[in-house]
mmCIF file of N, CA, C and O in Angstrom:
data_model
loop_
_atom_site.group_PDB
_atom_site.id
_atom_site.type_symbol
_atom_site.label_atom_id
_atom_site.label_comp_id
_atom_site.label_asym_id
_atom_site.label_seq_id
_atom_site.Cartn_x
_atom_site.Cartn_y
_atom_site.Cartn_z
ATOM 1 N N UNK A 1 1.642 22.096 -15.210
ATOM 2 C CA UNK A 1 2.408 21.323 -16.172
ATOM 3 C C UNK A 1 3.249 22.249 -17.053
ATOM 4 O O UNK A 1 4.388 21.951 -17.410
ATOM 5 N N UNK A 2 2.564 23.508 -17.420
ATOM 6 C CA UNK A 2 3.191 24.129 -18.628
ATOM 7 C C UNK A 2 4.479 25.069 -17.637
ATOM 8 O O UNK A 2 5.543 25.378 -18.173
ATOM 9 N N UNK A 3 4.226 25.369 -16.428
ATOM 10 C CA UNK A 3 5.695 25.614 -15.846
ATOM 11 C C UNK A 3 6.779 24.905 -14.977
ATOM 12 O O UNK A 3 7.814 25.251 -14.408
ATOM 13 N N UNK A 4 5.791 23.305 -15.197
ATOM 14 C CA UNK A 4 7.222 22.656 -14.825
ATOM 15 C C UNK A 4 8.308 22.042 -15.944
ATOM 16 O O UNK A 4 9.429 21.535 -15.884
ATOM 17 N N UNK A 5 7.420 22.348 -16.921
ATOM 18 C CA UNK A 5 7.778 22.560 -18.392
ATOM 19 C C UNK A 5 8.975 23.011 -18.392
ATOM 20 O O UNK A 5 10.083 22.483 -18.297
ATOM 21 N N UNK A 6 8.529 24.268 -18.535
ATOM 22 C CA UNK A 6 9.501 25.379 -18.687
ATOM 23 C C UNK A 6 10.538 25.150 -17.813
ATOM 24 O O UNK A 6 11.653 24.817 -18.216
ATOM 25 N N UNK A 7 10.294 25.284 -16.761
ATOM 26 C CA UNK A 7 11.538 25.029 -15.809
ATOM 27 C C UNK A 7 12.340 24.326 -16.075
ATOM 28 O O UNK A 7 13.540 24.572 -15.953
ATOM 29 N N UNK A 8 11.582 22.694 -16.742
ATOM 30 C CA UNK A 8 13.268 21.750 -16.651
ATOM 31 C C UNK A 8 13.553 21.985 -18.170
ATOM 32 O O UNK A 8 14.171 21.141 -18.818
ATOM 33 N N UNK A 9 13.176 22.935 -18.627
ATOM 34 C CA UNK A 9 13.456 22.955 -20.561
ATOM 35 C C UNK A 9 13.195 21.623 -21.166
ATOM 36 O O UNK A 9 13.966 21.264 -22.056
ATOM 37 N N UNK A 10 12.190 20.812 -20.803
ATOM 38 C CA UNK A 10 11.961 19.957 -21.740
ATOM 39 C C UNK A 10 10.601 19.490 -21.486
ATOM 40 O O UNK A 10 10.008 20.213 -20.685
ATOM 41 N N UNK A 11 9.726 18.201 -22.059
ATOM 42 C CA UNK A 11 8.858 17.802 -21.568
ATOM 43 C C UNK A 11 7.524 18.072 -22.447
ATOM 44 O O UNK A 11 7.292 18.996 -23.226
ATOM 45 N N UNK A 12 6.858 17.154 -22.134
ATOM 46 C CA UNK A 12 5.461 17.172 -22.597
ATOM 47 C C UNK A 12 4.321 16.667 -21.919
ATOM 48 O O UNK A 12 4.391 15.786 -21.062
ATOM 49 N N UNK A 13 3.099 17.302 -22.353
ATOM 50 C CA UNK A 13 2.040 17.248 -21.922
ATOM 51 C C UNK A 13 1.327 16.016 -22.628
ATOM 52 O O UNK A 13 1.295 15.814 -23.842
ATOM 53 N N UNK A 14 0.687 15.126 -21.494
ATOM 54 C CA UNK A 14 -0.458 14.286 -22.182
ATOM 55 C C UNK A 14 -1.938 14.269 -21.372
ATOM 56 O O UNK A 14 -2.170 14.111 -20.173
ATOM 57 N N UNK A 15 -2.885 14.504 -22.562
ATOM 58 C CA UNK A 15 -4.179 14.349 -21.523
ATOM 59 C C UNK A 15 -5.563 13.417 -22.782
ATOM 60 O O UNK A 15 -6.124 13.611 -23.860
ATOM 61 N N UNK A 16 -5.488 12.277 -21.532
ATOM 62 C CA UNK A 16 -6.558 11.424 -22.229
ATOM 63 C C UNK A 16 -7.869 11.343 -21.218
ATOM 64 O O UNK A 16 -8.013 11.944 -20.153
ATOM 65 N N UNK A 17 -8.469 10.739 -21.643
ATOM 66 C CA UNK A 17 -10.105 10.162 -21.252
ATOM 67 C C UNK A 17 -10.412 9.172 -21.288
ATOM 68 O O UNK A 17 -10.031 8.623 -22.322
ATOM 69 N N UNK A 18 -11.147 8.355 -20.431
ATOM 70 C CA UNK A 18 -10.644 6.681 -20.094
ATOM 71 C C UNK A 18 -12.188 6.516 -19.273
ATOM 72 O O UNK A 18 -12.817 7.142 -18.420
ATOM 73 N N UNK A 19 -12.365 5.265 -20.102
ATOM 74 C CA UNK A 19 -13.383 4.880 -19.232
ATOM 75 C C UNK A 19 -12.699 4.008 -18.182
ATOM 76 O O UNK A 19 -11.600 3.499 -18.403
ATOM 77 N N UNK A 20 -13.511 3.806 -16.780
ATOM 78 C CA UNK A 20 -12.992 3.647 -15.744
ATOM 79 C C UNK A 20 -13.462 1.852 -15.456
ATOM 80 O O UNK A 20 -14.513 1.411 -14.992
ATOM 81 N N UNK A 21 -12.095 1.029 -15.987
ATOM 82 C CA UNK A 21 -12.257 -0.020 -16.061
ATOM 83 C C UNK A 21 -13.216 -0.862 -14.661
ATOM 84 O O UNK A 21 -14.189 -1.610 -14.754
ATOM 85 N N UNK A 22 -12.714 -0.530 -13.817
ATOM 86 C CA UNK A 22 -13.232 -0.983 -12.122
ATOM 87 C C UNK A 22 -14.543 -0.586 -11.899
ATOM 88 O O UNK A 22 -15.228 -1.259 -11.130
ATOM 89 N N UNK A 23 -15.106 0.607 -12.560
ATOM 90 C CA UNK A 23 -16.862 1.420 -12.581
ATOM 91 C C UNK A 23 -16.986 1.835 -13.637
ATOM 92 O O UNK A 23 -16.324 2.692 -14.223
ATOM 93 N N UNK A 24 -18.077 1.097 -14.042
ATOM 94 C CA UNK A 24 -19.009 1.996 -15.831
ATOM 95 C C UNK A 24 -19.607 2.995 -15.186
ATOM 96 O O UNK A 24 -20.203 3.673 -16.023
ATOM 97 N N UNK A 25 -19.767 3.496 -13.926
ATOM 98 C CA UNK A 25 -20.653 4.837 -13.961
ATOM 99 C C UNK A 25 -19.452 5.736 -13.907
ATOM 100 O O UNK A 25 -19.921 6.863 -14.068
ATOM 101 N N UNK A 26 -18.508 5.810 -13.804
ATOM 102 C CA UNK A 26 -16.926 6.712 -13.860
ATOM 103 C C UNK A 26 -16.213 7.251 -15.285
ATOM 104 O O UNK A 26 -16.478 6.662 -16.333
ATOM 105 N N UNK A 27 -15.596 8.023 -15.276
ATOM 106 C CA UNK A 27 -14.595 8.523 -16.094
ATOM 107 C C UNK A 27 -13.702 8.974 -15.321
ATOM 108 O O UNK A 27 -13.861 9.368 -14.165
ATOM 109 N N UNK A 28 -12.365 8.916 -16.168
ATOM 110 C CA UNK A 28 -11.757 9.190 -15.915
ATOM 111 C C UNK A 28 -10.399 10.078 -16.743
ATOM 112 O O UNK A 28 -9.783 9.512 -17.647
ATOM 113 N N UNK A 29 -10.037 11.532 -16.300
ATOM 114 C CA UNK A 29 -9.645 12.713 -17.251
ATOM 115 C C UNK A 29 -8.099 12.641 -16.682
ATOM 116 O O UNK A 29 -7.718 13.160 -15.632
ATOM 117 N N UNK A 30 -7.388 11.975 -17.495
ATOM 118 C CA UNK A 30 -5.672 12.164 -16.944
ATOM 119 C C UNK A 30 -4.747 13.086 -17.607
ATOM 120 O O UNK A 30 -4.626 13.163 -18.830
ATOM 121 N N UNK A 31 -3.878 14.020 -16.457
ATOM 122 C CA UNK A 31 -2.932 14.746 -17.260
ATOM 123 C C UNK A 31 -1.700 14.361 -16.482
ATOM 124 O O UNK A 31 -1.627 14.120 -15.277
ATOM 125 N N UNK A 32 -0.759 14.348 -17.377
ATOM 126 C CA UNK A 32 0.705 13.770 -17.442
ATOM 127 C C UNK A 32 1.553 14.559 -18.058
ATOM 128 O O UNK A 32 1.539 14.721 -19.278
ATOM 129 N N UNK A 33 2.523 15.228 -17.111
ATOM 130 C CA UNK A 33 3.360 15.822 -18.144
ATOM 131 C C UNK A 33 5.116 15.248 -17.679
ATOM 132 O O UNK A 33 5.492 14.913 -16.556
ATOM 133 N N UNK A 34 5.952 15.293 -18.993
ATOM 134 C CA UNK A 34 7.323 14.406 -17.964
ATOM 135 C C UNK A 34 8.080 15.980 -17.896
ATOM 136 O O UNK A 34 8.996 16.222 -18.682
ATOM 137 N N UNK A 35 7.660 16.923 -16.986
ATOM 138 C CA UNK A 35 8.510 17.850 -17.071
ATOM 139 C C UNK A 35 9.576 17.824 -15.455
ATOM 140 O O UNK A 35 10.391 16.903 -15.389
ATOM 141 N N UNK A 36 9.536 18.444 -14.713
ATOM 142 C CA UNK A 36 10.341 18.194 -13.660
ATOM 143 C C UNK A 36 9.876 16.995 -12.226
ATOM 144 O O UNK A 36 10.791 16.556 -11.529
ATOM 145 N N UNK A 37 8.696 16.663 -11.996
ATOM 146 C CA UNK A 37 8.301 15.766 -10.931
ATOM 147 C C UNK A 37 8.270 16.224 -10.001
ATOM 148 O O UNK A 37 8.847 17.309 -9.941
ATOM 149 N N UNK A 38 7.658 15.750 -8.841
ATOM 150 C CA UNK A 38 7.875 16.345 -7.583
ATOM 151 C C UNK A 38 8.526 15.151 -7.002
ATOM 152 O O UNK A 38 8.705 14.005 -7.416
ATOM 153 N N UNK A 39 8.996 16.146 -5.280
ATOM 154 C CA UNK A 39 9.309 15.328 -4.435
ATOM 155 C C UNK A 39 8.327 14.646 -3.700
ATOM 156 O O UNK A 39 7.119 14.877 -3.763
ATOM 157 N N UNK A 40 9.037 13.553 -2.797
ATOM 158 C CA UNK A 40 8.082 13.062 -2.168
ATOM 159 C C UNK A 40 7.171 14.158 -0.876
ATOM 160 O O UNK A 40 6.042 13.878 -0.473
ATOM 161 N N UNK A 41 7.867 15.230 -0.469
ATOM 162 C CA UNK A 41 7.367 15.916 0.800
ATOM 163 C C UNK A 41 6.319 16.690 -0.209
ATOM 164 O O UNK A 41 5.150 16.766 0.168
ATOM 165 N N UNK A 42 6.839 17.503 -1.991
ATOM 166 C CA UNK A 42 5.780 17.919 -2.166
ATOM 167 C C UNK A 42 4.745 17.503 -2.301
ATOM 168 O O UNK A 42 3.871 18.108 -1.679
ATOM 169 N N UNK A 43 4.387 16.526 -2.989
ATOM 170 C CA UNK A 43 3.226 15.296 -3.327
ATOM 171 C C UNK A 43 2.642 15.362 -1.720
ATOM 172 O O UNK A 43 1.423 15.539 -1.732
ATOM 173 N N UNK A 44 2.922 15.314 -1.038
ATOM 174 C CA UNK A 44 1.804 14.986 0.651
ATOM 175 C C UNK A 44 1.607 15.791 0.786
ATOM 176 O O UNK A 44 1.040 15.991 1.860
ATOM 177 N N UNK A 45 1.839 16.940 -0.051
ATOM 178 C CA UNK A 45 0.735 18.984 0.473
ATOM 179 C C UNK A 45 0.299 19.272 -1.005
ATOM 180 O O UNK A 45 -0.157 20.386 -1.263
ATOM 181 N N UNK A 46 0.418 18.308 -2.006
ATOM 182 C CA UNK A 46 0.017 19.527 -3.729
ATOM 183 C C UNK A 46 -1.234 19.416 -2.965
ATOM 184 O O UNK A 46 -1.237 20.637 -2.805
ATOM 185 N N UNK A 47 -2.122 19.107 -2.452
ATOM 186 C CA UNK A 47 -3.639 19.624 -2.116
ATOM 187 C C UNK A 47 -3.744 20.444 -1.354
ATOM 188 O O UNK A 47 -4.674 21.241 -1.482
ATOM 189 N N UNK A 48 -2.863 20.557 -0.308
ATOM 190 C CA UNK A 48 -3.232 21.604 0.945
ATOM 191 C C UNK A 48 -3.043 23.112 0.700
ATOM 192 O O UNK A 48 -2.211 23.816 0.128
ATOM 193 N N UNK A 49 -4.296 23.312 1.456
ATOM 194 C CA UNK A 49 -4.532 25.465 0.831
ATOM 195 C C UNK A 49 -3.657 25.943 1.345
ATOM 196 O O UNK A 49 -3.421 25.839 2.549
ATOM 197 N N UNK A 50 -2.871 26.684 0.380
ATOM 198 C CA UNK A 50 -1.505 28.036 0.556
ATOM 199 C C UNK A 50 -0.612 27.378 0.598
ATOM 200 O O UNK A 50 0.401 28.073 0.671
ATOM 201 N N UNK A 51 -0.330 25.986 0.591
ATOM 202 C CA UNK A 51 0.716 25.436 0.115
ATOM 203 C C UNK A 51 1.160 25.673 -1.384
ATOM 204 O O UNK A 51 0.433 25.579 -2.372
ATOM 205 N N UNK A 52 2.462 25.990 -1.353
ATOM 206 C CA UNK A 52 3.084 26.508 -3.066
ATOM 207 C C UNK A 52 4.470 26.432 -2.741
ATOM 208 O O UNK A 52 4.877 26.708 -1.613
ATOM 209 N N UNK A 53 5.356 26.004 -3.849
ATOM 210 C CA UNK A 53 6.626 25.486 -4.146
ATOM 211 C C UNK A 53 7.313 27.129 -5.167
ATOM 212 O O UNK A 53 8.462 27.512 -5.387
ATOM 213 N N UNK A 54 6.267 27.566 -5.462
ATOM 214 C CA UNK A 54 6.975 28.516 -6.871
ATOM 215 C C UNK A 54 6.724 29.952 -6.442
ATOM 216 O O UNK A 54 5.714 30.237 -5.798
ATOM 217 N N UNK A 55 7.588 30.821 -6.774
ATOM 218 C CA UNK A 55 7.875 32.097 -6.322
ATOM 219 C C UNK A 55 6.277 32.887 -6.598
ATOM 220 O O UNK A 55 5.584 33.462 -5.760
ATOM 221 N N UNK A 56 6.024 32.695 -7.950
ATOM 222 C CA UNK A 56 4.374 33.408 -7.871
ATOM 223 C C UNK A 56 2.647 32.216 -8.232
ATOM 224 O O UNK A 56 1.728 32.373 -9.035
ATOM 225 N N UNK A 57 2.942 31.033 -7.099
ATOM 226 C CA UNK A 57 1.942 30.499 -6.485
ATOM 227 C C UNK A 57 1.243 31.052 -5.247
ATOM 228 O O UNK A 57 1.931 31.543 -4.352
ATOM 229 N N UNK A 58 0.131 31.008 -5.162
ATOM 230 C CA UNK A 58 -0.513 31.126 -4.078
ATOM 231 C C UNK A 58 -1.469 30.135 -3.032
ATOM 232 O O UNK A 58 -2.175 30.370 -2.052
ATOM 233 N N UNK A 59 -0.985 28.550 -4.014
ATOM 234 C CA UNK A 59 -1.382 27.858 -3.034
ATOM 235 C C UNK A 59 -2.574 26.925 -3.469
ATOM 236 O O UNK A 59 -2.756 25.710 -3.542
ATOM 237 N N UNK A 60 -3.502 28.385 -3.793
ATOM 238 C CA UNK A 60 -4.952 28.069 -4.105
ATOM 239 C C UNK A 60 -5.297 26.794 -5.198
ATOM 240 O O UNK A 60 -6.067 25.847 -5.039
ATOM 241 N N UNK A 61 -4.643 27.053 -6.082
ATOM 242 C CA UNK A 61 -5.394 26.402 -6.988
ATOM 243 C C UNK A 61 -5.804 25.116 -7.008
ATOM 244 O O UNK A 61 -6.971 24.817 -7.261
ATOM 245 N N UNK A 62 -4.625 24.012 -6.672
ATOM 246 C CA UNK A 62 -5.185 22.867 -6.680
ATOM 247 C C UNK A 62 -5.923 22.324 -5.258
ATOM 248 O O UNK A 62 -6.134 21.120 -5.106
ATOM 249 N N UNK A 63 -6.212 23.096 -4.461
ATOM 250 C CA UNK A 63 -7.212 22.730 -3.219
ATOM 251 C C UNK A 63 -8.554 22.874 -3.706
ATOM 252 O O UNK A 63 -9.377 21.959 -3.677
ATOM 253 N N UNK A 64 -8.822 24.284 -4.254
ATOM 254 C CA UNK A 64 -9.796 25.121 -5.680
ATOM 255 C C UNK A 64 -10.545 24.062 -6.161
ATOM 256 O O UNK A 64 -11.737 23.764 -6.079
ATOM 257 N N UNK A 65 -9.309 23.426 -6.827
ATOM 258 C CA UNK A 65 -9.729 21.996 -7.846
ATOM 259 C C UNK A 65 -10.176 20.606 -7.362
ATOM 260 O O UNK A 65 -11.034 19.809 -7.743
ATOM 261 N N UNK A 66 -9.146 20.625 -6.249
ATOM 262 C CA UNK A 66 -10.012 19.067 -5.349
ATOM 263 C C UNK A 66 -11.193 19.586 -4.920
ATOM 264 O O UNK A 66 -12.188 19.171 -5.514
ATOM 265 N N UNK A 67 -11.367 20.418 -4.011
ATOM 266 C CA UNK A 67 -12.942 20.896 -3.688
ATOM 267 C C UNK A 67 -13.749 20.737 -4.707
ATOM 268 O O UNK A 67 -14.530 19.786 -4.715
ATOM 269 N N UNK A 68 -13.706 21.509 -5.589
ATOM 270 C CA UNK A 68 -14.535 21.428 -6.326
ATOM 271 C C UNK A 68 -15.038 19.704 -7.261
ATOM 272 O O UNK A 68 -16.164 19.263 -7.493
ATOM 273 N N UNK A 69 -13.936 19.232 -7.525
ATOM 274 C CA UNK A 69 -14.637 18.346 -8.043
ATOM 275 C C UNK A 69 -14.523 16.847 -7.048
ATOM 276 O O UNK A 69 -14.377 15.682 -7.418
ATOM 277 N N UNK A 70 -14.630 17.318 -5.924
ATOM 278 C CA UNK A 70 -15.049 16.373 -4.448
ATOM 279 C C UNK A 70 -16.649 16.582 -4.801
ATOM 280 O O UNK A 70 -17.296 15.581 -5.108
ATOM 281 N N UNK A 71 -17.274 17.834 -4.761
ATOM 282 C CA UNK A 71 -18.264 18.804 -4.864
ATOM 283 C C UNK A 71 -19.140 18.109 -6.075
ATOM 284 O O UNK A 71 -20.361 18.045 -5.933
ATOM 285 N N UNK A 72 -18.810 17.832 -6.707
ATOM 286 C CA UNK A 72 -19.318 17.201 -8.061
ATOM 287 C C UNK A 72 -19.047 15.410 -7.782
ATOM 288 O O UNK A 72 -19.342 14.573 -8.635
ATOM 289 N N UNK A 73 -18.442 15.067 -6.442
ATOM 290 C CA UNK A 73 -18.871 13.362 -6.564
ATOM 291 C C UNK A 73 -17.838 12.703 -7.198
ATOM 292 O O UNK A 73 -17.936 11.487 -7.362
ATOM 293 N N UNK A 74 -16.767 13.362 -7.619
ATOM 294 C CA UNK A 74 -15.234 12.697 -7.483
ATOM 295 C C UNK A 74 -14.568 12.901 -7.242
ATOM 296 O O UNK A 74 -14.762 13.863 -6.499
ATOM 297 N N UNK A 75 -13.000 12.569 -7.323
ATOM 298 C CA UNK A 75 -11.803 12.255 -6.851
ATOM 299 C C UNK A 75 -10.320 12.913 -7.567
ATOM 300 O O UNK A 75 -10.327 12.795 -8.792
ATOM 301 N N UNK A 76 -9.467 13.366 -7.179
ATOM 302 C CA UNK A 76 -8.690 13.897 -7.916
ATOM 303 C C UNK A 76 -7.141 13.180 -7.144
ATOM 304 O O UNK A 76 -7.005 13.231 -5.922
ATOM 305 N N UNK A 77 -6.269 12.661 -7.879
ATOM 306 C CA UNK A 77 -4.759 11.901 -6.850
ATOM 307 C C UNK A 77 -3.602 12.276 -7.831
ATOM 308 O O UNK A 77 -3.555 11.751 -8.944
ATOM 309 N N UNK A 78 -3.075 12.790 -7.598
ATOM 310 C CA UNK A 78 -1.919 12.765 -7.843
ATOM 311 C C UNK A 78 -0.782 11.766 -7.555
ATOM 312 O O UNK A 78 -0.699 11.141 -6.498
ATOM 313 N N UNK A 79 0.196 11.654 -8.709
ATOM 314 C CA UNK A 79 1.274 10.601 -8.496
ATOM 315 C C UNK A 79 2.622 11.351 -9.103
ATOM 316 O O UNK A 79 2.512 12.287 -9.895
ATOM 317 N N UNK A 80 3.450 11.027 -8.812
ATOM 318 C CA UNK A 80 4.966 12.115 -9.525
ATOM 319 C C UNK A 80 5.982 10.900 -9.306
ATOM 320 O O UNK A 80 5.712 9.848 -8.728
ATOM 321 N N UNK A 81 7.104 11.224 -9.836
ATOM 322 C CA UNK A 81 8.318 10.383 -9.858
ATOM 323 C C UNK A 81 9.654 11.354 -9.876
ATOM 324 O O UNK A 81 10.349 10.967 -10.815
ATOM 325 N N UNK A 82 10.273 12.447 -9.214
ATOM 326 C CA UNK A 82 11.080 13.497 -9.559
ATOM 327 C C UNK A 82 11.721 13.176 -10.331
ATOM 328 O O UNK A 82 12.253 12.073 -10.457
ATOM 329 N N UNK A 83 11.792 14.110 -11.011
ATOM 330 C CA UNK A 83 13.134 14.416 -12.221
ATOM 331 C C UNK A 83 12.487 13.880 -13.182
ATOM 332 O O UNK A 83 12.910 14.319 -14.252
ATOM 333 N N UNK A 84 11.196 12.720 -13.380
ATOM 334 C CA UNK A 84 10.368 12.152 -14.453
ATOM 335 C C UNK A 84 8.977 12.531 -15.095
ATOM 336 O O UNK A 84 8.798 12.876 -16.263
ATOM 337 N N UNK A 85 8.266 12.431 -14.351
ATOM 338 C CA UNK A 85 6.771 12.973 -14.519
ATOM 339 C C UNK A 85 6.172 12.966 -13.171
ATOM 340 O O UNK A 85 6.490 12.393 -12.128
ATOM 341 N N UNK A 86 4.822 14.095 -13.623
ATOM 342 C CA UNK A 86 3.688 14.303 -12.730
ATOM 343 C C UNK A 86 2.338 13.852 -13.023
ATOM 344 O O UNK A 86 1.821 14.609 -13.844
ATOM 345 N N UNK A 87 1.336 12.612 -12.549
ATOM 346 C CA UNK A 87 -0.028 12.687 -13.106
ATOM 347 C C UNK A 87 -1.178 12.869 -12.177
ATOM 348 O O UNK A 87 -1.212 12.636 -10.969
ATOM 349 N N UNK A 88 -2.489 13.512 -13.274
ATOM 350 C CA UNK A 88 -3.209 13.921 -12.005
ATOM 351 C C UNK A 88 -4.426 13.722 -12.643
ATOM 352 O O UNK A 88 -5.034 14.378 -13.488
ATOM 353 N N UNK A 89 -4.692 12.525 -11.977
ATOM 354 C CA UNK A 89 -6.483 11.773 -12.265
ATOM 355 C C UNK A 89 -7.225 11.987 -11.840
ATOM 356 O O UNK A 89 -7.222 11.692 -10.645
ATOM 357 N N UNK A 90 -8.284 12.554 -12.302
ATOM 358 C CA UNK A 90 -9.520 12.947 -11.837
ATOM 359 C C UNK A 90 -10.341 11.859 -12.307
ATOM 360 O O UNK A 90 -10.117 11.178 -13.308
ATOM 361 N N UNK A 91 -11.537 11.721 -11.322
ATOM 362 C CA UNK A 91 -12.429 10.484 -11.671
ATOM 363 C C UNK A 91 -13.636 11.046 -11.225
ATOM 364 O O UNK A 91 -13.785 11.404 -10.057
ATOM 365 N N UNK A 92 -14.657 11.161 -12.233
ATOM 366 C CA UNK A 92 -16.090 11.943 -11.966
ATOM 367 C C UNK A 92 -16.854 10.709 -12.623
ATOM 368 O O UNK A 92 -16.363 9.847 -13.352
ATOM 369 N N UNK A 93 -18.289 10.838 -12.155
ATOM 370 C CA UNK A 93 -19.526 10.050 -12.603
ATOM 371 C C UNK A 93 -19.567 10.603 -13.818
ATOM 372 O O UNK A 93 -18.925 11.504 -14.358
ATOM 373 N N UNK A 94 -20.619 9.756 -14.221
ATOM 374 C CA UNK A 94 -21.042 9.535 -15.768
ATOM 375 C C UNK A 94 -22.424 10.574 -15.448
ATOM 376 O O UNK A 94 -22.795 10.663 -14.277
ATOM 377 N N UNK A 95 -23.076 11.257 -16.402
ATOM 378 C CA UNK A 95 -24.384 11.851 -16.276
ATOM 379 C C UNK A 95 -24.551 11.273 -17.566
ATOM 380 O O UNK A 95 -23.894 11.033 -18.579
ATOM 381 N N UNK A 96 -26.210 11.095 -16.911
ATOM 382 C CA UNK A 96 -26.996 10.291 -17.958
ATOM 383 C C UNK A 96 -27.705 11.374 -18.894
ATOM 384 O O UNK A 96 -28.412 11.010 -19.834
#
């Protein structure tokens, strides 16, 4: 978020916490930023490993991040609109 920021010189970050209307055992952690968006071809690989759009990406990170919190019993989706915003919901169980 903070370098697609930069890139389009404008934009902001939002990140809330939501209980997960459809499951009380869920949460749900959203970040939104309206900085540049993706395209539609990027959105069908931001998960796939060594896939990267930016001169010093390596791919890793957001595969890193779905694994891992697959690993922990939820879900992570991304949605974008180019040139508008990017959001990226993660949805984990509740611990009692």
């Amino acid at each position: 978020a903070l370098y697609a920021i930069a890139s389009a010189g404008k934009g902001e970050i939002y990140i809330t916490l939501e209980a997960d209307a459809t499951n009380k055992d869920t949460c749900r952690l959203v970040f939104k930023d309206t900085g540049l968006g993706m395209s539609s071809e990027t959105l069908r690989h931001v998960f796939d490993r060594f896939y990267t759009k930016t001169e010093h990406g390596t791919g890793i990170g957001l595969a890193f991040c779905k694994a891992t919190i697959v690993g922990f019993g939820g879900k992570i989706i991304c949605t974008s609109t180019e040139g508008e915003h990017t959001t990226f919901t993660i949805t984990l169980p509740l611990v009692a």
